[in-house]
Coordinates of C-alpha atoms and ligand atoms in Angstrom, one line a residue:
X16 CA 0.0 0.0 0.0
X17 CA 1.3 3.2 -0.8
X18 CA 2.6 5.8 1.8
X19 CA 0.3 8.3 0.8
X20 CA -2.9 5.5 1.1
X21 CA -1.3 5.2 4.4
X22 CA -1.5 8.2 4.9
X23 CA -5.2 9.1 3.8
X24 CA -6.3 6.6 6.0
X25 CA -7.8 7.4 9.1
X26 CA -9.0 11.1 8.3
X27 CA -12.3 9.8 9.0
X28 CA -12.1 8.2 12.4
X29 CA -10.8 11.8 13.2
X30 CA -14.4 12.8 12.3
X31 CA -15.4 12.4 15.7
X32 CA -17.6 15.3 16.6
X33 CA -16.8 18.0 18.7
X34 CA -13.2 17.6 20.1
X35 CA -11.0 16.8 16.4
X36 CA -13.6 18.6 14.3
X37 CA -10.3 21.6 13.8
X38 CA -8.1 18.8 13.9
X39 CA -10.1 17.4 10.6
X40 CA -10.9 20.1 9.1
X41 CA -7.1 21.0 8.6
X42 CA -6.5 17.4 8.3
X43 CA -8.9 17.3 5.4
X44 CA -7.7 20.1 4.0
X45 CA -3.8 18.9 3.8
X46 CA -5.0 15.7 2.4
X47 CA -6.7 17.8 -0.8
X48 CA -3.5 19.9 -1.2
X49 CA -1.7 16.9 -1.2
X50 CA -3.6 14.9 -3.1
X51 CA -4.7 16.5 -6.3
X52 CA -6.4 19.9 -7.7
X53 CA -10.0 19.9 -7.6
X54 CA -10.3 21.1 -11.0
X55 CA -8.8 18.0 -12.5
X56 CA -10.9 15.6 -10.1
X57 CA -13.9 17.4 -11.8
X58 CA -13.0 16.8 -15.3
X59 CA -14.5 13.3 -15.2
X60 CA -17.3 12.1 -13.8
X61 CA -17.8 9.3 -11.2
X62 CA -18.8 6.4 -13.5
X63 CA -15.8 7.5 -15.8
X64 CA -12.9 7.5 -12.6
X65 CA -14.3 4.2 -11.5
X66 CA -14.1 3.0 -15.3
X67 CA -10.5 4.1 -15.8
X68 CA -10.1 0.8 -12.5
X69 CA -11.8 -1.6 -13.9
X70 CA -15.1 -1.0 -11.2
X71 CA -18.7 0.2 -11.8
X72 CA -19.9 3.4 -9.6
X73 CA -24.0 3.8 -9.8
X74 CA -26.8 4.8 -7.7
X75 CA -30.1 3.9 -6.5
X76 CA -33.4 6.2 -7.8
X77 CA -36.7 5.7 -8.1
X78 CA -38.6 6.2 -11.1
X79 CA -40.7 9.4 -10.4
X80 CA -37.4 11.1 -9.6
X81 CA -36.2 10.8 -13.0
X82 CA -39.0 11.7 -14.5
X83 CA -40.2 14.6 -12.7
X84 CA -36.8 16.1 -12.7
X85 CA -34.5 16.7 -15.7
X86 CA -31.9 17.8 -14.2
X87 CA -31.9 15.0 -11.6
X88 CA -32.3 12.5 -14.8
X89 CA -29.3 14.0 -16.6
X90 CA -26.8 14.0 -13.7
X91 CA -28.1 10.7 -12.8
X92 CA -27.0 9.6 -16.9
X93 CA -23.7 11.7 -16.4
X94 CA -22.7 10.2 -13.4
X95 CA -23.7 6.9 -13.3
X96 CA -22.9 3.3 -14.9
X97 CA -25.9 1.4 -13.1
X98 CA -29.0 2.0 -12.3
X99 CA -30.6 0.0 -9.1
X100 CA -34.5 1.1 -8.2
X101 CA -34.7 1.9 -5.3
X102 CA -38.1 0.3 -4.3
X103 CA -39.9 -0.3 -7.4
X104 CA -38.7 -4.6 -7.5
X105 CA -39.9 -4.8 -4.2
X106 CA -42.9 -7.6 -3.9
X107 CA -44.8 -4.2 -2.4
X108 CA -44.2 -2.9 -5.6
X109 CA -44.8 -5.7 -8.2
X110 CA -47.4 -7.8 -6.4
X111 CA -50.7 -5.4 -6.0
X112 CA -52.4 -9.0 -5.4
X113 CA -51.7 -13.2 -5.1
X114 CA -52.5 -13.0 -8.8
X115 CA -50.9 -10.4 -10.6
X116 CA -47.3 -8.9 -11.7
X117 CA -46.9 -5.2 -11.9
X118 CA -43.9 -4.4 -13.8
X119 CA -45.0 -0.7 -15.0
X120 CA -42.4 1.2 -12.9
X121 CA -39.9 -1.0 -13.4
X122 CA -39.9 -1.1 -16.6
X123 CA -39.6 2.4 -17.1
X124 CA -36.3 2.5 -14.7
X125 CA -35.3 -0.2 -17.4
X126 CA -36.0 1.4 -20.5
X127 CA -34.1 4.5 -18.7
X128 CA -31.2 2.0 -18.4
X129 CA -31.2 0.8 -21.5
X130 CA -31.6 4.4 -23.3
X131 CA -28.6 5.9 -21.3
X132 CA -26.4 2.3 -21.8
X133 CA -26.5 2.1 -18.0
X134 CA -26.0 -1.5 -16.3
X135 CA -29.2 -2.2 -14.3
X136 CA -29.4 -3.9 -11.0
X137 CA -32.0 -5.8 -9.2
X138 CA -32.9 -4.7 -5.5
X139 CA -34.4 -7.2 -4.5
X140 CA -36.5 -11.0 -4.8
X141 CA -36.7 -11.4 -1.2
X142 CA -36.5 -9.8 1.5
X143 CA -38.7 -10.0 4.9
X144 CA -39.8 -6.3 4.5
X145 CA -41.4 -4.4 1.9
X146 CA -44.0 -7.2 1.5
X147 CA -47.6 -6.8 -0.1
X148 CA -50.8 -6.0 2.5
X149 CA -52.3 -9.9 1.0
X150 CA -49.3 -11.3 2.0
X151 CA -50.5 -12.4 6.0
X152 CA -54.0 -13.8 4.7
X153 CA -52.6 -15.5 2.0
X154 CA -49.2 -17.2 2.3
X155 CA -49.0 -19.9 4.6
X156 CA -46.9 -23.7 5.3
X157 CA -48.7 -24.9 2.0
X158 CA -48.1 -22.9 -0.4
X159 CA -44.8 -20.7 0.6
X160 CA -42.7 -22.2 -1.9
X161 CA -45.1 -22.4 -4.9
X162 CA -45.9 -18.5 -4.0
X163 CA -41.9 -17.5 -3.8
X164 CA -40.9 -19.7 -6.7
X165 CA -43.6 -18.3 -9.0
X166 CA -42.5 -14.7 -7.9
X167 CA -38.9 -15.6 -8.6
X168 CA -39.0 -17.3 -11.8
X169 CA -41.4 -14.4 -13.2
X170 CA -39.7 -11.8 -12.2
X171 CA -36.6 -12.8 -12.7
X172 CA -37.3 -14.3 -15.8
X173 CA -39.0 -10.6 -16.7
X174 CA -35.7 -9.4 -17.0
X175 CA -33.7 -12.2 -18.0
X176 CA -30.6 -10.9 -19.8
X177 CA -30.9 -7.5 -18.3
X178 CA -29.9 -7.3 -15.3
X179 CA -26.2 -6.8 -14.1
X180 CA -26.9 -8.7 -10.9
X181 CA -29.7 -9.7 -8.4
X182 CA -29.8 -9.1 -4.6
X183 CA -31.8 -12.8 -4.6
X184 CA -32.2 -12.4 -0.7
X185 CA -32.0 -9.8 1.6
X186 CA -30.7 -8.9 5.2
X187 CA -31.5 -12.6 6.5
X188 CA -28.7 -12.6 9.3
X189 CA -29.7 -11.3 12.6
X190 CA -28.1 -12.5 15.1
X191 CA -29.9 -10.9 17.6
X192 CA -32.6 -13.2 16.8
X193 CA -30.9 -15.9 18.7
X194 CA -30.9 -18.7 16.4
X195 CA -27.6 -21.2 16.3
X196 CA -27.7 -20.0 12.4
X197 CA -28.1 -16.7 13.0
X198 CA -30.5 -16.5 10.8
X199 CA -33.2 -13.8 11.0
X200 CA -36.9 -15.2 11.8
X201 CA -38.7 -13.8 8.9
X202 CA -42.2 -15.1 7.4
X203 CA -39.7 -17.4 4.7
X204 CA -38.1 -19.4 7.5
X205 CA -41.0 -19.7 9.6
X206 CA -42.8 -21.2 6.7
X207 CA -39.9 -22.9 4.6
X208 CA -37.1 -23.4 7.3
X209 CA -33.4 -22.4 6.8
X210 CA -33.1 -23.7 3.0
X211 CA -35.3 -21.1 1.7
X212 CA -32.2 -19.5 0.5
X213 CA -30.8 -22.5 -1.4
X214 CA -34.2 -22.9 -3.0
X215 CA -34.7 -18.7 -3.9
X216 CA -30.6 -18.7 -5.2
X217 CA -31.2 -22.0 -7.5
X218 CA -34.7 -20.6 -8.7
X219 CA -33.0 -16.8 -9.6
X220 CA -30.1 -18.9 -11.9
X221 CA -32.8 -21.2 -13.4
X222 CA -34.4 -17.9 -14.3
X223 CA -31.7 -15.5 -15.0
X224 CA -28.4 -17.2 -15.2
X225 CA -26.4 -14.5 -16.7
X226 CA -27.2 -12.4 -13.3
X227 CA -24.5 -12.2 -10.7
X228 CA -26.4 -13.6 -7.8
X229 CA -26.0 -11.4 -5.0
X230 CA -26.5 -11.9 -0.9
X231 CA -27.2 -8.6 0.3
X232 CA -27.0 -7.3 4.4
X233 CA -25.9 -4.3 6.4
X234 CA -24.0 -3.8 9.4
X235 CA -20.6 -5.1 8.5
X236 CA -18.8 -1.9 8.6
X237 CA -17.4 -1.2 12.3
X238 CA -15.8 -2.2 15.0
X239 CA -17.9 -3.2 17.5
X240 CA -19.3 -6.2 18.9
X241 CA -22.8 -6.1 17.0
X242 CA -21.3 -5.9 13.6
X243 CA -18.3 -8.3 14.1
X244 CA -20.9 -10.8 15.4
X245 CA -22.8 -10.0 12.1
X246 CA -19.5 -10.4 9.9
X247 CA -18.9 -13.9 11.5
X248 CA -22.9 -14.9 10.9
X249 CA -22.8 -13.5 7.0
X250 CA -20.0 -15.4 6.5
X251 CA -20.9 -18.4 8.2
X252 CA -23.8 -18.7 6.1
X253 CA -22.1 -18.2 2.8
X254 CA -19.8 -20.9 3.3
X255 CA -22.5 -23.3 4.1
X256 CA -23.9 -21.7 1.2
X257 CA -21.2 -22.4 -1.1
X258 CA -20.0 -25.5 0.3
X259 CA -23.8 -26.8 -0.7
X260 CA -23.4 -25.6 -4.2
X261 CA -25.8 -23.1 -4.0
X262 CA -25.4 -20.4 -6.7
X263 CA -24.5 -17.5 -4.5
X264 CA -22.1 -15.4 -6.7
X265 CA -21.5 -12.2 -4.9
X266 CA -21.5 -10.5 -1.4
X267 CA -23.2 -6.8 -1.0
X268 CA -22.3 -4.7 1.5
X269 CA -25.1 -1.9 2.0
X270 CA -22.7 0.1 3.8
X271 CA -25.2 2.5 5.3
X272 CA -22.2 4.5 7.2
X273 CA -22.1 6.8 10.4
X274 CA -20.5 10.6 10.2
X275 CA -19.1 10.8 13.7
X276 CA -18.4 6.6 14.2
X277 CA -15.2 6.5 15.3
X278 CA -15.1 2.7 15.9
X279 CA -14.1 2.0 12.2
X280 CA -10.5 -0.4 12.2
X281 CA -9.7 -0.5 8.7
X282 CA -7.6 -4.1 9.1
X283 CA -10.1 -5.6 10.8
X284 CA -13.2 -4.2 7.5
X285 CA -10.0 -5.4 4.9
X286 CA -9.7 -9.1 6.7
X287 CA -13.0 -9.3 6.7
X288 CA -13.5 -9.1 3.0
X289 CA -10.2 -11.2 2.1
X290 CA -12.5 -14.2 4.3
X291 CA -15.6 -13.6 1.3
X292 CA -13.1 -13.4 -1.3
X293 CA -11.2 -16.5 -0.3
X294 CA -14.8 -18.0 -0.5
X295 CA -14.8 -17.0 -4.3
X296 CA -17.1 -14.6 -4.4
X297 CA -17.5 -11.3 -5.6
X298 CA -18.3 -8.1 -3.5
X299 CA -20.4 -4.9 -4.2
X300 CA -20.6 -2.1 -2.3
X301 CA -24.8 -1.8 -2.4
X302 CA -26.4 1.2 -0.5
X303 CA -23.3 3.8 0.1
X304 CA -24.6 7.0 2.4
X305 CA -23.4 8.5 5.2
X306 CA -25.4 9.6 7.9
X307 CA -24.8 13.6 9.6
X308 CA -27.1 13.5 12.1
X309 CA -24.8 13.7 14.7
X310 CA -22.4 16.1 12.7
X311 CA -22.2 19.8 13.7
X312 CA -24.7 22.2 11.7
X313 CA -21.9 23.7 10.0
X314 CA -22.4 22.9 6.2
X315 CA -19.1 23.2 5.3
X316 CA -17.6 21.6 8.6
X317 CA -20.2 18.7 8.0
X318 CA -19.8 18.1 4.0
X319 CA -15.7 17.9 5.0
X320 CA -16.3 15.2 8.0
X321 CA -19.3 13.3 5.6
X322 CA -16.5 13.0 2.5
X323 CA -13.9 12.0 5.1
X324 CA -16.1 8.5 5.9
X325 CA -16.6 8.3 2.2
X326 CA -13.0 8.6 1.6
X327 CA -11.6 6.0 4.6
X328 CA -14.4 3.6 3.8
X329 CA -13.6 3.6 0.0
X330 CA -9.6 3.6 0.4
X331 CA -10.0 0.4 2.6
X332 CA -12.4 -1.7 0.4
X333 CA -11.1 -0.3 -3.2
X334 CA -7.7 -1.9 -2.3
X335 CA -9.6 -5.6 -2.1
X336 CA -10.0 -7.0 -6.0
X337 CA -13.1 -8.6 -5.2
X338 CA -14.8 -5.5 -5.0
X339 CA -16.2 -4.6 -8.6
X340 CA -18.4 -2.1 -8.1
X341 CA -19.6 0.8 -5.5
X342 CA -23.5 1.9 -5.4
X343 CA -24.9 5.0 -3.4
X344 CA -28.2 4.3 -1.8
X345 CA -29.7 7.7 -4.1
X346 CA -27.1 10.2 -5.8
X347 CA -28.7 13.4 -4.7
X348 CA -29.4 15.0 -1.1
X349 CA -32.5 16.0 -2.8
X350 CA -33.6 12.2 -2.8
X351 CA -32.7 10.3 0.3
X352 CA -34.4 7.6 3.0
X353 CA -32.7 9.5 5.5
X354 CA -34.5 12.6 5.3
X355 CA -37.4 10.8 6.9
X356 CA -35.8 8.0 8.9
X357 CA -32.4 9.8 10.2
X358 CA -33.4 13.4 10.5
X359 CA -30.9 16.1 12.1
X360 CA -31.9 17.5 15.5
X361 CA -31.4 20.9 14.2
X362 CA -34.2 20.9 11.8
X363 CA -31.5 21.1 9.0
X364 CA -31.3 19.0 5.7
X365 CA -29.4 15.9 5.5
X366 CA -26.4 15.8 3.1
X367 CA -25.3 11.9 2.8
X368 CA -24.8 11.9 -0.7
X369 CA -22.3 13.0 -3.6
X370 CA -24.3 15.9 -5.1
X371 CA -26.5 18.4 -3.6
X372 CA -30.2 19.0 -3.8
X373 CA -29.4 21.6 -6.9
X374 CA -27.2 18.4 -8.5
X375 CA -23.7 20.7 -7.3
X376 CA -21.0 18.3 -6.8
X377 CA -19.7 18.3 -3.0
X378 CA -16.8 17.2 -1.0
X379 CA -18.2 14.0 -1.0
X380 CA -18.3 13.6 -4.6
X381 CA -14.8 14.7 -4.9
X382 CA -13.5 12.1 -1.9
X383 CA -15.2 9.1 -4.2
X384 CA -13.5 10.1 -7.2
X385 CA -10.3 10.7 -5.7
X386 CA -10.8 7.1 -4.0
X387 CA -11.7 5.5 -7.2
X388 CA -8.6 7.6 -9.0
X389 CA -6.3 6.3 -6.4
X390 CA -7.5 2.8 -7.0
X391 CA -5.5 -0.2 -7.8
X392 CA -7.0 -1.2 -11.0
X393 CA -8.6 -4.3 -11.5
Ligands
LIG1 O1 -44.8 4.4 -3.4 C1 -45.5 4.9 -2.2 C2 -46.3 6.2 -2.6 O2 -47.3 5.8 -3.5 C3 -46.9 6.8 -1.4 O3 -47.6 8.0 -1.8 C4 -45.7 7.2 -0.4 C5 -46.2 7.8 0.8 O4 -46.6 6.8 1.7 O5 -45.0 5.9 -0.1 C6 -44.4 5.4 -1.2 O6 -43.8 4.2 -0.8 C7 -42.6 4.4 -0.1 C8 -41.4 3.8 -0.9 O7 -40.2 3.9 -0.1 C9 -41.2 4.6 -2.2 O8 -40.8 5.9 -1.9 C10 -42.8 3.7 1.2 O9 -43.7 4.3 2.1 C11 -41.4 3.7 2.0 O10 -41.5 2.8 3.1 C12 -40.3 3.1 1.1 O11 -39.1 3.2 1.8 C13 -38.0 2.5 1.2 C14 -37.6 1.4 2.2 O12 -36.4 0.8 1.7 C15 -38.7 0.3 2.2 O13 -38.7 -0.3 1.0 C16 -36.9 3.5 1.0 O14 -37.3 4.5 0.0 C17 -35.6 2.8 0.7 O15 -34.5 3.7 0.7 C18 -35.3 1.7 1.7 O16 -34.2 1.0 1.2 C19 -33.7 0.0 2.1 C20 -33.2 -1.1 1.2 O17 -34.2 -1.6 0.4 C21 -32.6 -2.2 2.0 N1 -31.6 -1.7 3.0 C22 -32.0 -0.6 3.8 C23 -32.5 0.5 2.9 C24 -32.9 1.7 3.8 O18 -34.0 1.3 4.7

């Protein structure tokens, strides 16, 4: 690793708030001097400086967010490589009842794909959450695995040849649920038991087999007790997974990070993915933001300490070669879950992403490009 990597890391564990706030501000500061120029970051754009490595950058949206707002829809196309809806795969989303498929809105996020030659990425066949209002009255013991195989052949098979990858199953590692397996007690286990992933993996390939087939989770990101006891479970699971045969290509990483988390021991986050890479997977980088609640009010002070976690994060698991590509969960401040569910006490808005609400580049954007610029290429 090269002195200067050394050297970037750890600006943001100094981003703890309060006491090293000067401390990173100037620290931040050095490393940009040092670095590079700001113009010449800026004459590319994300999905261009992770290209010129071998990786994929993209973001999640939804599909009234393009088309309500050009501007939005043209940085999205400017900026991007892949396209991952944010909520419109979702059974919620597809399955208005037992009997019927609704694919309008994701279509239209695919035909936007496929216009603007961006990769397109599916978020996600099954998950625990997110699930239709008929689902309670009408899935049961019986007829589970009819129901989850007929939504994963169809919908998979909807977009058979499209689709850069699949997150087939979704956060089903809890190991606060206090199972041996660690597995989370969702409707799927109670009603299929523990091999419902096997069966929901092998159904996705029969369906789509050019899809990298993706086990998505969050919480594998710091040094504490919860998420090394969550980076021990996820693993765990993908080696039984593998050492059955089942078709589980890739890990993702949500990566839903903390502005102000201090416990983040990058040797401990790159061991972690050497362990999945050794199994012979993949890894993807699948909901990138950084939460400011907790960062001072102080725009500028808080987009510095915000690009600082984007820029420790991304120089720790851009140096694994398993990693192939890096998604933000939204690309805009405009957009974001966290407005809602990780608002700032202060009554200000949230700023987790690369670009502003008005689409302006910010520190942020200009840590991931210099991560993916420092890159060892694939
Ligand atoms: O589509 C309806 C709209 O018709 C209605 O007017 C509006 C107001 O109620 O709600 C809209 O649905 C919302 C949907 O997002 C689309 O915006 C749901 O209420 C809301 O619950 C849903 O939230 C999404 C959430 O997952 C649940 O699916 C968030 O946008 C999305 O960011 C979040 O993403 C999850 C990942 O899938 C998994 N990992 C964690 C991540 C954050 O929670």
């Amino acid at each position: 690793m090269t002195g200067r990597r050394r050297f970037l890391l750890g600006l943001g564990a100094l981003a703890g708030v309060g006491a090293g706030a000067s401390q990173a501000q100037s620290g931040y500061d050095r490393q940009i001097l040092a670095a590079d120029t700001d113009a010449a970051i800026e004459n590319a754009s994300l999905r261009e400086w992770a290209a010129a490595k071998g990786l994929v950058y993209g973001a999640a949206t939804q599909e009234y967010m393009l088309s309500s707002n050009p501007q939005f829809a043209s940085s999205f196309v400017r900026e991007c490589a892949m396209l991952v809806p944010e909520d419109e795969l979702k059974w919620k989303s597809l399955r208005p009842s037992p009997n019927r498929f609704d694919f309008t809105r994701s279509d239209r996020l695919a035909q936007f794909a496929k216009t603007h030659n961006l990769l397109f990425r599916g978020h996600t066949l099954l998950w625990h959450a997110r699930l239709p209002s008929w689902f309670k009255s009408t899935v049961n013991h019986r007829n589970a695995r009819q129901i989850m195989l007929e939504h994963i052949t169809k919908v998979a098979g909807h977009y058979a040849g499209q689709m850069h990858s699949w997150d087939v199953v979704n956060e089903a590692v809890f190991p606060e649920d206090g199972r041996s397996d660690s597995l989370r007690i969702t409707p799927w286990l109670r009603f299929l038991g523990s091999d419902y992933l096997d069966i929901a993996f092998r159904a996705a390939f029969a369906a789509d087999p050019q899809a990298l087939l993706v086990y998505n989770d969050y919480g594998m990101e710091y040094d504490t007790p919860k998420d090394e006891a969550k980076r021990t479970a996820v693993l765990k699971l993908l080696e039984r997974l593998r050492s059955q045969g089942t078709p589980v290509q890739a890990l993702g990483i949500q990566a839903h990070l903390w502005g102000g988390e201090t416990r983040f021991n990058p040797s401990q986050l790159r061991a972690f993915l050497k362990d999945v890479a050794s199994l012979g997977l993949k890894i993807l980088i699948t909901e990138l933001d950084v939460t400011d609640k907790h960062l001072p009010s102080d725009i500028h002070l808080r987009d510095r300490l915000v690009a600082g976690v984007y820029q420790d994060y991304l120089s720790v698991v851009l140096d694994e070669p398993a990693v192939i590509a890096v998604i933000t969960w939204g690309l805009s401040d405009r957009y974001t879950w966290l407005s809602q569910k990780q608002a700032r006490r202060d009554g200000g808005a949230v700023r987790p992403l690369p670009l502003d609400a008005n689409m302006r580049r910010k520190e942020a954007w200009k840590a991931i490009a210099r991560a993916f610029k420092q890159a060892t290429p694939l």
